[in-house]
Amino acid sequence: MMDAKALKKLIDRYQQKADTAYRNYQESGVSRYDREYRNNEDLADALRVALNANDEHTQLISIRSDLASLAGAAEQAVHHHDISEATSVLNNLIAVASTYGVYKRRY
């Protein structure tokens, strides 16, 4: 799997090729340059999608880890019948959800 830095480098390379081909097509009207432009633009777009998927995958791993941690803490609070421990878990849940942008704090 490629890291984000390598993907960004490839995106820049193919976008640069697409931009050059576009300029050449505008100046000459030769259809080969238009085809090169479209192909390189498509590759750059596909790499952008891959970069976004890579970022989302990393975030999903983090969310799963936080969820497992919260579940463990919640189970312990329930097992001990500890209201203050349960309140702490709930506050942590709100904080985690807020951090990931899936919940907006009201209070």
GROMACS .gro file of N, CA, C and O in nm:
model
  428
    1MET      N    1   0.085  -0.118   0.000
    1MET     CA    2   0.000   0.000   0.000
    1MET      C    3   0.089   0.125   0.000
    1MET      O    4   0.186   0.132   0.074
    2MET      N    5   0.052   0.220  -0.081
    2MET     CA    6   0.130   0.343  -0.091
    2MET      C    7   0.091   0.437   0.022
    2MET      O    8  -0.025   0.443   0.061
    3ASP      N    9   0.189   0.511   0.069
    3ASP     CA   10   0.158   0.608   0.173
    3ASP      C   11   0.108   0.737   0.107
    3ASP      O   12   0.114   0.754  -0.015
    4ALA      N   13   0.058   0.827   0.190
    4ALA     CA   14  -0.002   0.951   0.141
    4ALA      C   15   0.098   1.036   0.065
    4ALA      O   16   0.064   1.098  -0.037
    5LYS      N   17   0.222   1.037   0.110
    5LYS     CA   18   0.325   1.119   0.045
    5LYS      C   19   0.349   1.071  -0.098
    5LYS      O   20   0.358   1.152  -0.191
    6ALA      N   21   0.356   0.939  -0.117
    6ALA     CA   22   0.378   0.884  -0.250
    6ALA      C   23   0.258   0.911  -0.341
    6ALA      O   24   0.275   0.943  -0.459
    7LEU      N   25   0.138   0.900  -0.285
    7LEU     CA   26   0.018   0.929  -0.364
    7LEU      C   27   0.014   1.076  -0.407
    7LEU      O   28  -0.018   1.106  -0.522
    8LYS      N   29   0.048   1.166  -0.315
    8LYS     CA   30   0.048   1.308  -0.349
    8LYS      C   31   0.150   1.338  -0.459
    8LYS      O   32   0.125   1.419  -0.548
    9LYS      N   33   0.264   1.272  -0.453
    9LYS     CA   34   0.367   1.291  -0.554
    9LYS      C   35   0.317   1.245  -0.691
    9LYS      O   36   0.337   1.315  -0.792
   10LEU      N   37   0.251   1.131  -0.695
   10LEU     CA   38   0.195   1.082  -0.822
   10LEU      C   39   0.083   1.173  -0.873
   10LEU      O   40   0.073   1.198  -0.993
   11ILE      N   41   0.000   1.220  -0.782
   11ILE     CA   42  -0.107   1.313  -0.822
   11ILE      C   43  -0.047   1.435  -0.889
   11ILE      O   44  -0.092   1.478  -0.996
   12ASP      N   45   0.057   1.492  -0.825
   12ASP     CA   46   0.122   1.611  -0.882
   12ASP      C   47   0.181   1.581  -1.020
   12ASP      O   48   0.170   1.662  -1.111
   13ARG      N   49   0.245   1.464  -1.032
   13ARG     CA   50   0.307   1.428  -1.160
   13ARG      C   51   0.203   1.418  -1.271
   13ARG      O   52   0.219   1.476  -1.379
   14TYR      N   53   0.095   1.345  -1.247
   14TYR     CA   54  -0.006   1.327  -1.351
   14TYR      C   55  -0.086   1.454  -1.376
   14TYR      O   56  -0.128   1.480  -1.490
   15GLN      N   57  -0.105   1.536  -1.274
   15GLN     CA   58  -0.173   1.663  -1.296
   15GLN      C   59  -0.088   1.755  -1.380
   15GLN      O   60  -0.137   1.825  -1.468
   16GLN      N   61   0.043   1.753  -1.356
   16GLN     CA   62   0.135   1.834  -1.435
   16GLN      C   63   0.134   1.789  -1.581
   16GLN      O   64   0.132   1.871  -1.673
   17LYS      N   65   0.135   1.658  -1.603
   17LYS     CA   66   0.128   1.605  -1.740
   17LYS      C   67  -0.003   1.645  -1.807
   17LYS      O   68  -0.005   1.680  -1.924
   18ALA      N   69  -0.113   1.639  -1.732
   18ALA     CA   70  -0.243   1.678  -1.786
   18ALA      C   71  -0.244   1.826  -1.822
   18ALA      O   72  -0.292   1.864  -1.930
   19ASP      N   73  -0.188   1.910  -1.736
   19ASP     CA   74  -0.184   2.054  -1.763
   19ASP      C   75  -0.101   2.085  -1.887
   19ASP      O   76  -0.140   2.168  -1.970
   20THR      N   77   0.012   2.017  -1.901
   20THR     CA   78   0.098   2.037  -2.017
   20THR      C   79   0.027   1.994  -2.145
   20THR      O   80   0.029   2.065  -2.246
   21ALA      N   81  -0.036   1.878  -2.141
   21ALA     CA   82  -0.108   1.828  -2.258
   21ALA      C   83  -0.224   1.921  -2.294
   21ALA      O   84  -0.251   1.946  -2.412
   22TYR      N   85  -0.290   1.976  -2.193
   22TYR     CA   86  -0.401   2.068  -2.218
   22TYR      C   87  -0.351   2.195  -2.289
   22TYR      O   88  -0.412   2.241  -2.386
   23ARG      N   89  -0.240   2.248  -2.239
   23ARG     CA   90  -0.183   2.368  -2.304
   23ARG      C   91  -0.141   2.336  -2.448
   23ARG      O   92  -0.166   2.416  -2.541
   24ASN      N   93  -0.080   2.220  -2.467
   24ASN     CA   94  -0.039   2.181  -2.603
   24ASN      C   95  -0.160   2.166  -2.694
   24ASN      O   96  -0.156   2.205  -2.811
   25TYR      N   97  -0.267   2.111  -2.644
   25TYR     CA   98  -0.388   2.096  -2.723
   25TYR      C   99  -0.447   2.232  -2.758
   25TYR      O  100  -0.490   2.256  -2.871
   26GLN      N  101  -0.449   2.323  -2.660
   26GLN     CA  102  -0.503   2.457  -2.686
   26GLN      C  103  -0.421   2.531  -2.791
   26GLN      O  104  -0.476   2.604  -2.874
   27GLU      N  105  -0.291   2.510  -2.789
   27GLU     CA  106  -0.204   2.580  -2.883
   27GLU      C  107  -0.204   2.517  -3.022
   27GLU      O  108  -0.194   2.588  -3.122
   28SER      N  109  -0.217   2.384  -3.028
   28SER     CA  110  -0.201   2.317  -3.157
   28SER      C  111  -0.330   2.258  -3.213
   28SER      O  112  -0.342   2.241  -3.334
   29GLY      N  113  -0.423   2.221  -3.127
   29GLY     CA  114  -0.546   2.158  -3.172
   29GLY      C  115  -0.529   2.011  -3.208
   29GLY      O  116  -0.623   1.948  -3.256
   30VAL      N  117  -0.412   1.956  -3.184
   30VAL     CA  118  -0.386   1.816  -3.216
   30VAL      C  119  -0.460   1.727  -3.115
   30VAL      O  120  -0.444   1.742  -2.993
   31SER      N  121  -0.539   1.633  -3.169
   31SER     CA  122  -0.624   1.551  -3.082
   31SER      C  123  -0.544   1.460  -2.989
   31SER      O  124  -0.593   1.421  -2.883
   32ARG      N  125  -0.423   1.426  -3.026
   32ARG     CA  126  -0.338   1.343  -2.940
   32ARG      C  127  -0.318   1.409  -2.805
   32ARG      O  128  -0.321   1.345  -2.700
   33TYR      N  129  -0.299   1.541  -2.805
   33TYR     CA  130  -0.279   1.614  -2.679
   33TYR      C  131  -0.407   1.615  -2.595
   33TYR      O  132  -0.402   1.607  -2.472
   34ASP      N  133  -0.521   1.623  -2.661
   34ASP     CA  134  -0.648   1.618  -2.588
   34ASP      C  135  -0.665   1.482  -2.522
   34ASP      O  136  -0.706   1.473  -2.405
   35ARG      N  137  -0.632   1.375  -2.593
   35ARG     CA  138  -0.639   1.240  -2.538
   35ARG      C  139  -0.542   1.224  -2.420
   35ARG      O  140  -0.578   1.169  -2.317
   36GLU      N  141  -0.420   1.276  -2.434
   36GLU     CA  142  -0.323   1.272  -2.324
   36GLU      C  143  -0.374   1.350  -2.203
   36GLU      O  144  -0.359   1.305  -2.089
   37TYR      N  145  -0.432   1.465  -2.230
   37TYR     CA  146  -0.488   1.547  -2.122
   37TYR      C  147  -0.593   1.468  -2.045
   37TYR      O  148  -0.587   1.459  -1.922
   38ARG      N  149  -0.688   1.409  -2.117
   38ARG     CA  150  -0.797   1.335  -2.051
   38ARG      C  151  -0.744   1.215  -1.974
   38ARG      O  152  -0.787   1.190  -1.860
   39ASN      N  153  -0.652   1.140  -2.033
   39ASN     CA  154  -0.597   1.022  -1.966
   39ASN      C  155  -0.522   1.060  -1.838
   39ASN      O  156  -0.539   0.996  -1.733
   40ASN      N  157  -0.439   1.162  -1.846
   40ASN     CA  158  -0.362   1.204  -1.728
   40ASN      C  159  -0.452   1.268  -1.622
   40ASN      O  160  -0.430   1.248  -1.502
   41GLU      N  161  -0.552   1.340  -1.664
   41GLU     CA  162  -0.648   1.398  -1.569
   41GLU      C  163  -0.725   1.287  -1.498
   41GLU      O  164  -0.747   1.292  -1.376
   42ASP      N  165  -0.764   1.184  -1.574
   42ASP     CA  166  -0.834   1.070  -1.513
   42ASP      C  167  -0.745   0.998  -1.412
   42ASP      O  168  -0.792   0.958  -1.304
   43LEU      N  169  -0.619   0.980  -1.446
   43LEU     CA  170  -0.526   0.916  -1.352
   43LEU      C  171  -0.508   0.999  -1.225
   43LEU      O  172  -0.509   0.945  -1.114
   44ALA      N  173  -0.494   1.129  -1.241
   44ALA     CA  174  -0.479   1.216  -1.124
   44ALA      C  175  -0.605   1.210  -1.037
   44ALA      O  176  -0.595   1.204  -0.914
   45ASP      N  177  -0.722   1.208  -1.100
   45ASP     CA  178  -0.847   1.199  -1.024
   45ASP      C  179  -0.858   1.065  -0.950
   45ASP      O  180  -0.901   1.061  -0.835
   46ALA      N  181  -0.819   0.956  -1.017
   46ALA     CA  182  -0.823   0.825  -0.953
   46ALA      C  183  -0.729   0.820  -0.833
   46ALA      O  184  -0.761   0.762  -0.728
   47LEU      N  185  -0.614   0.882  -0.846
   47LEU     CA  186  -0.519   0.887  -0.735
   47LEU      C  187  -0.571   0.973  -0.621
   47LEU      O  188  -0.547   0.942  -0.503
   48ARG      N  189  -0.644   1.079  -0.653
   48ARG     CA  190  -0.707   1.160  -0.547
   48ARG      C  191  -0.809   1.078  -0.469
   48ARG      O  192  -0.819   1.087  -0.346
   49VAL      N  193  -0.885   0.996  -0.541
   49VAL     CA  194  -0.981   0.907  -0.476
   49VAL      C  195  -0.908   0.809  -0.384
   49VAL      O  196  -0.950   0.784  -0.270
   50ALA      N  197  -0.796   0.754  -0.433
   50ALA     CA  198  -0.717   0.661  -0.351
   50ALA      C  199  -0.662   0.730  -0.227
   50ALA      O  200  -0.662   0.670  -0.118
   51LEU      N  201  -0.616   0.853  -0.242
   51LEU     CA  202  -0.565   0.927  -0.128
   51LEU      C  203  -0.674   0.950  -0.025
   51LEU      O  204  -0.653   0.932   0.096
   52ASN      N  205  -0.792   0.987  -0.072
   52ASN     CA  206  -0.905   1.008   0.019
   52ASN      C  207  -0.943   0.877   0.089
   52ASN      O  208  -0.970   0.877   0.210
   53ALA      N  209  -0.943   0.768   0.015
   53ALA     CA  210  -0.976   0.637   0.075
   53ALA      C  211  -0.871   0.600   0.179
   53ALA      O  212  -0.905   0.543   0.284
   54ASN      N  213  -0.745   0.631   0.153
   54ASN     CA  214  -0.638   0.603   0.248
   54ASN      C  215  -0.661   0.681   0.378
   54ASN      O  216  -0.648   0.625   0.487
   55ASP      N  217  -0.696   0.807   0.365
   55ASP     CA  218  -0.723   0.890   0.484
   55ASP      C  219  -0.843   0.836   0.562
   55ASP      O  220  -0.841   0.830   0.685
   56GLU      N  221  -0.948   0.797   0.490
   56GLU     CA  222  -1.067   0.744   0.555
   56GLU      C  223  -1.037   0.611   0.624
   56GLU      O  224  -1.089   0.585   0.733
   57HIS      N  225  -0.955   0.530   0.563
   57HIS     CA  226  -0.918   0.401   0.622
   57HIS      C  227  -0.841   0.423   0.753
   57HIS      O  228  -0.868   0.356   0.854
   58THR      N  229  -0.750   0.517   0.752
   58THR     CA  230  -0.674   0.549   0.873
   58THR      C  231  -0.767   0.598   0.983
   58THR      O  232  -0.754   0.557   1.100
   59GLN      N  233  -0.861   0.683   0.948
   59GLN     CA  234  -0.956   0.733   1.047
   59GLN      C  235  -1.045   0.620   1.098
   59GLN      O  236  -1.074   0.614   1.219
   60LEU      N  237  -1.087   0.529   1.012
   60LEU     CA  238  -1.170   0.418   1.054
   60LEU      C  239  -1.098   0.330   1.155
   60LEU      O  240  -1.157   0.286   1.255
   61ILE      N  241  -0.970   0.305   1.133
   61ILE     CA  242  -0.892   0.226   1.228
   61ILE      C  243  -0.890   0.295   1.364
   61ILE      O  244  -0.907   0.232   1.468
   62SER      N  245  -0.871   0.426   1.363
   62SER     CA  246  -0.870   0.503   1.488
   62SER      C  247  -1.005   0.498   1.558
   62SER      O  248  -1.013   0.481   1.680
   63ILE      N  249  -1.112   0.510   1.482
   63ILE     CA  250  -1.247   0.505   1.540
   63ILE      C  251  -1.272   0.368   1.603
   63ILE      O  252  -1.325   0.360   1.715
   64ARG      N  253  -1.233   0.263   1.534
   64ARG     CA  254  -1.253   0.128   1.589
   64ARG      C  255  -1.176   0.110   1.719
   64ARG      O  256  -1.226   0.048   1.814
   65SER      N  257  -1.055   0.162   1.725
   65SER     CA  258  -0.975   0.151   1.846
   65SER      C  259  -1.041   0.227   1.961
   65SER      O  260  -1.050   0.175   2.074
   66ASP      N  261  -1.087   0.349   1.933
   66ASP     CA  262  -1.154   0.428   2.037
   66ASP      C  263  -1.283   0.361   2.082
   66ASP      O  264  -1.315   0.361   2.202
   67LEU      N  265  -1.357   0.302   1.989
   67LEU     CA  266  -1.481   0.233   2.023
   67LEU      C  267  -1.454   0.113   2.114
   67LEU      O  268  -1.525   0.091   2.213
   68ALA      N  269  -1.350   0.037   2.083
   68ALA     CA  270  -1.315  -0.078   2.166
   68ALA      C  271  -1.277  -0.033   2.307
   68ALA      O  272  -1.316  -0.097   2.406
   69SER      N  273  -1.203   0.075   2.316
   69SER     CA  274  -1.163   0.128   2.446
   69SER      C  275  -1.284   0.173   2.526
   69SER      O  276  -1.296   0.144   2.647
   70LEU      N  277  -1.375   0.244   2.461
   70LEU     CA  278  -1.497   0.290   2.529
   70LEU      C  279  -1.584   0.172   2.573
   70LEU      O  280  -1.641   0.174   2.682
   71ALA      N  281  -1.593   0.070   2.489
   71ALA     CA  282  -1.673  -0.047   2.524
   71ALA      C  283  -1.615  -0.118   2.647
   71ALA      O  284  -1.690  -0.161   2.736
   72GLY      N  285  -1.483  -0.128   2.653
   72GLY     CA  286  -1.419  -0.190   2.769
   72GLY      C  287  -1.446  -0.112   2.896
   72GLY      O  288  -1.476  -0.169   3.002
   73ALA      N  289  -1.434   0.020   2.886
   73ALA     CA  290  -1.460   0.105   3.003
   73ALA      C  291  -1.607   0.098   3.044
   73ALA      O  292  -1.639   0.095   3.164
   74ALA      N  293  -1.697   0.094   2.946
   74ALA     CA  294  -1.840   0.085   2.977
   74ALA      C  295  -1.873  -0.048   3.044
   74ALA      O  296  -1.949  -0.053   3.142
   75GLU      N  297  -1.815  -0.156   2.992
   75GLU     CA  298  -1.839  -0.286   3.052
   75GLU      C  299  -1.793  -0.290   3.197
   75GLU      O  300  -1.861  -0.345   3.286
   76GLN      N  301  -1.678  -0.230   3.222
   76GLN     CA  302  -1.625  -0.227   3.359
   76GLN      C  303  -1.717  -0.146   3.451
   76GLN      O  304  -1.744  -0.186   3.564
   77ALA      N  305  -1.767  -0.032   3.401
   77ALA     CA  306  -1.857   0.052   3.482
   77ALA      C  307  -1.986  -0.023   3.513
   77ALA      O  308  -2.036  -0.016   3.626
   78VAL      N  309  -2.040  -0.094   3.414
   78VAL     CA  310  -2.162  -0.171   3.436
   78VAL      C  311  -2.137  -0.284   3.536
   78VAL      O  312  -2.218  -0.308   3.626
   79HIS      N  313  -2.024  -0.351   3.519
   79HIS     CA  314  -1.991  -0.463   3.608
   79HIS      C  315  -1.978  -0.416   3.753
   79HIS      O  316  -2.022  -0.485   3.846
   80HIS      N  317  -1.920  -0.299   3.774
   80HIS     CA  318  -1.901  -0.247   3.910
   80HIS      C  319  -2.021  -0.167   3.961
   80HIS      O  320  -2.021  -0.123   4.076
   81HIS      N  321  -2.121  -0.146   3.876
   81HIS     CA  322  -2.238  -0.065   3.913
   81HIS      C  323  -2.194   0.072   3.966
   81HIS      O  324  -2.246   0.121   4.066
   82ASP      N  325  -2.099   0.131   3.897
   82ASP     CA  326  -2.038   0.256   3.942
   82ASP      C  327  -2.090   0.372   3.855
   82ASP      O  328  -2.053   0.385   3.740
   83ILE      N  329  -2.175   0.455   3.914
   83ILE     CA  330  -2.236   0.567   3.841
   83ILE      C  331  -2.131   0.669   3.799
   83ILE      O  332  -2.134   0.720   3.685
   84SER      N  333  -2.036   0.701   3.883
   84SER     CA  334  -1.935   0.801   3.846
   84SER      C  335  -1.846   0.747   3.733
   84SER      O  336  -1.806   0.821   3.644
   85GLU      N  337  -1.816   0.618   3.737
   85GLU     CA  338  -1.736   0.557   3.629
   85GLU      C  339  -1.817   0.558   3.499
   85GLU      O  340  -1.763   0.588   3.391
   86ALA      N  341  -1.946   0.528   3.506
   86ALA     CA  342  -2.032   0.530   3.388
   86ALA      C  343  -2.044   0.672   3.331
   86ALA      O  344  -2.041   0.692   3.208
   87THR      N  345  -2.054   0.771   3.420
   87THR     CA  346  -2.059   0.910   3.376
   87THR      C  347  -1.930   0.949   3.304
   87THR      O  348  -1.933   1.017   3.202
   88SER      N  349  -1.819   0.902   3.354
   88SER     CA  350  -1.690   0.928   3.291
   88SER      C  351  -1.685   0.867   3.151
   88SER      O  352  -1.637   0.930   3.056
   89VAL      N  353  -1.735   0.745   3.138
   89VAL     CA  354  -1.738   0.679   3.006
   89VAL      C  355  -1.826   0.758   2.910
   89VAL      O  356  -1.789   0.780   2.794
   90LEU      N  357  -1.941   0.802   2.957
   90LEU     CA  358  -2.031   0.880   2.871
   90LEU      C  359  -1.966   1.011   2.828
   90LEU      O  360  -1.979   1.053   2.712
   91ASN      N  361  -1.899   1.077   2.919
   91ASN     CA  362  -1.828   1.201   2.883
   91ASN      C  363  -1.719   1.174   2.780
   91ASN      O  364  -1.699   1.252   2.686
   92ASN      N  365  -1.648   1.062   2.796
   92ASN     CA  366  -1.546   1.024   2.698
   92ASN      C  367  -1.608   0.993   2.562
   92ASN      O  368  -1.552   1.028   2.457
   93LEU      N  369  -1.724   0.928   2.563
   93LEU     CA  370  -1.795   0.898   2.439
   93LEU      C  371  -1.831   1.027   2.365
   93LEU      O  372  -1.810   1.039   2.244
   94ILE      N  373  -1.883   1.122   2.437
   94ILE     CA  374  -1.918   1.252   2.377
   94ILE      C  375  -1.793   1.320   2.321
   94ILE      O  376  -1.795   1.373   2.209
   95ALA      N  377  -1.684   1.315   2.395
   95ALA     CA  378  -1.559   1.377   2.350
   95ALA      C  379  -1.508   1.312   2.222
   95ALA      O  380  -1.466   1.380   2.128
   96VAL      N  381  -1.512   1.179   2.218
   96VAL     CA  382  -1.463   1.107   2.099
   96VAL      C  383  -1.551   1.138   1.979
   96VAL      O  384  -1.502   1.168   1.869
   97ALA      N  385  -1.683   1.132   1.997
   97ALA     CA  386  -1.775   1.161   1.887
   97ALA      C  387  -1.757   1.304   1.837
   97ALA      O  388  -1.760   1.331   1.717
   98SER      N  389  -1.736   1.395   1.928
   98SER     CA  390  -1.714   1.535   1.892
   98SER      C  391  -1.582   1.552   1.816
   98SER      O  392  -1.574   1.625   1.717
   99THR      N  393  -1.478   1.481   1.860
   99THR     CA  394  -1.348   1.488   1.794
   99THR      C  395  -1.356   1.440   1.650
   99THR      O  396  -1.295   1.499   1.561
  100TYR      N  397  -1.432   1.335   1.624
  100TYR     CA  398  -1.446   1.281   1.488
  100TYR      C  399  -1.547   1.360   1.404
  100TYR      O  400  -1.566   1.329   1.287
  101GLY      N  401  -1.612   1.456   1.465
  101GLY     CA  402  -1.704   1.540   1.390
  101GLY      C  403  -1.839   1.475   1.361
  101GLY      O  404  -1.912   1.519   1.273
  102VAL      N  405  -1.874   1.371   1.437
  102VAL     CA  406  -2.003   1.305   1.416
  102VAL      C  407  -2.108   1.351   1.517
  102VAL      O  408  -2.222   1.309   1.509
  103TYR      N  409  -2.065   1.433   1.610
  103TYR     CA  410  -2.157   1.486   1.710
  103TYR      C  411  -2.113   1.626   1.749
  103TYR      O  412  -1.995   1.651   1.767
  104LYS      N  413  -2.211   1.715   1.760
  104LYS     CA  414  -2.181   1.852   1.802
  104LYS      C  415  -2.228   1.869   1.946
  104LYS      O  416  -2.345   1.845   1.978
  105ARG      N  417  -2.134   1.909   2.033
  105ARG     CA  418  -2.169   1.929   2.174
  105ARG      C  419  -2.276   2.036   2.188
  105ARG      O  420  -2.275   2.138   2.121
  106ARG      N  421  -2.367   2.011   2.281
  106ARG     CA  422  -2.476   2.106   2.308
  106ARG      C  423  -2.456   2.178   2.441
  106ARG      O  424  -2.511   2.284   2.462
  107TYR      N  425  -2.381   2.117   2.532
  107TYR     CA  426  -2.366   2.174   2.666
  107TYR      C  427  -2.220   2.194   2.696
  107TYR      O  428  -2.133   2.128   2.656
   0.00000   0.00000   0.00000
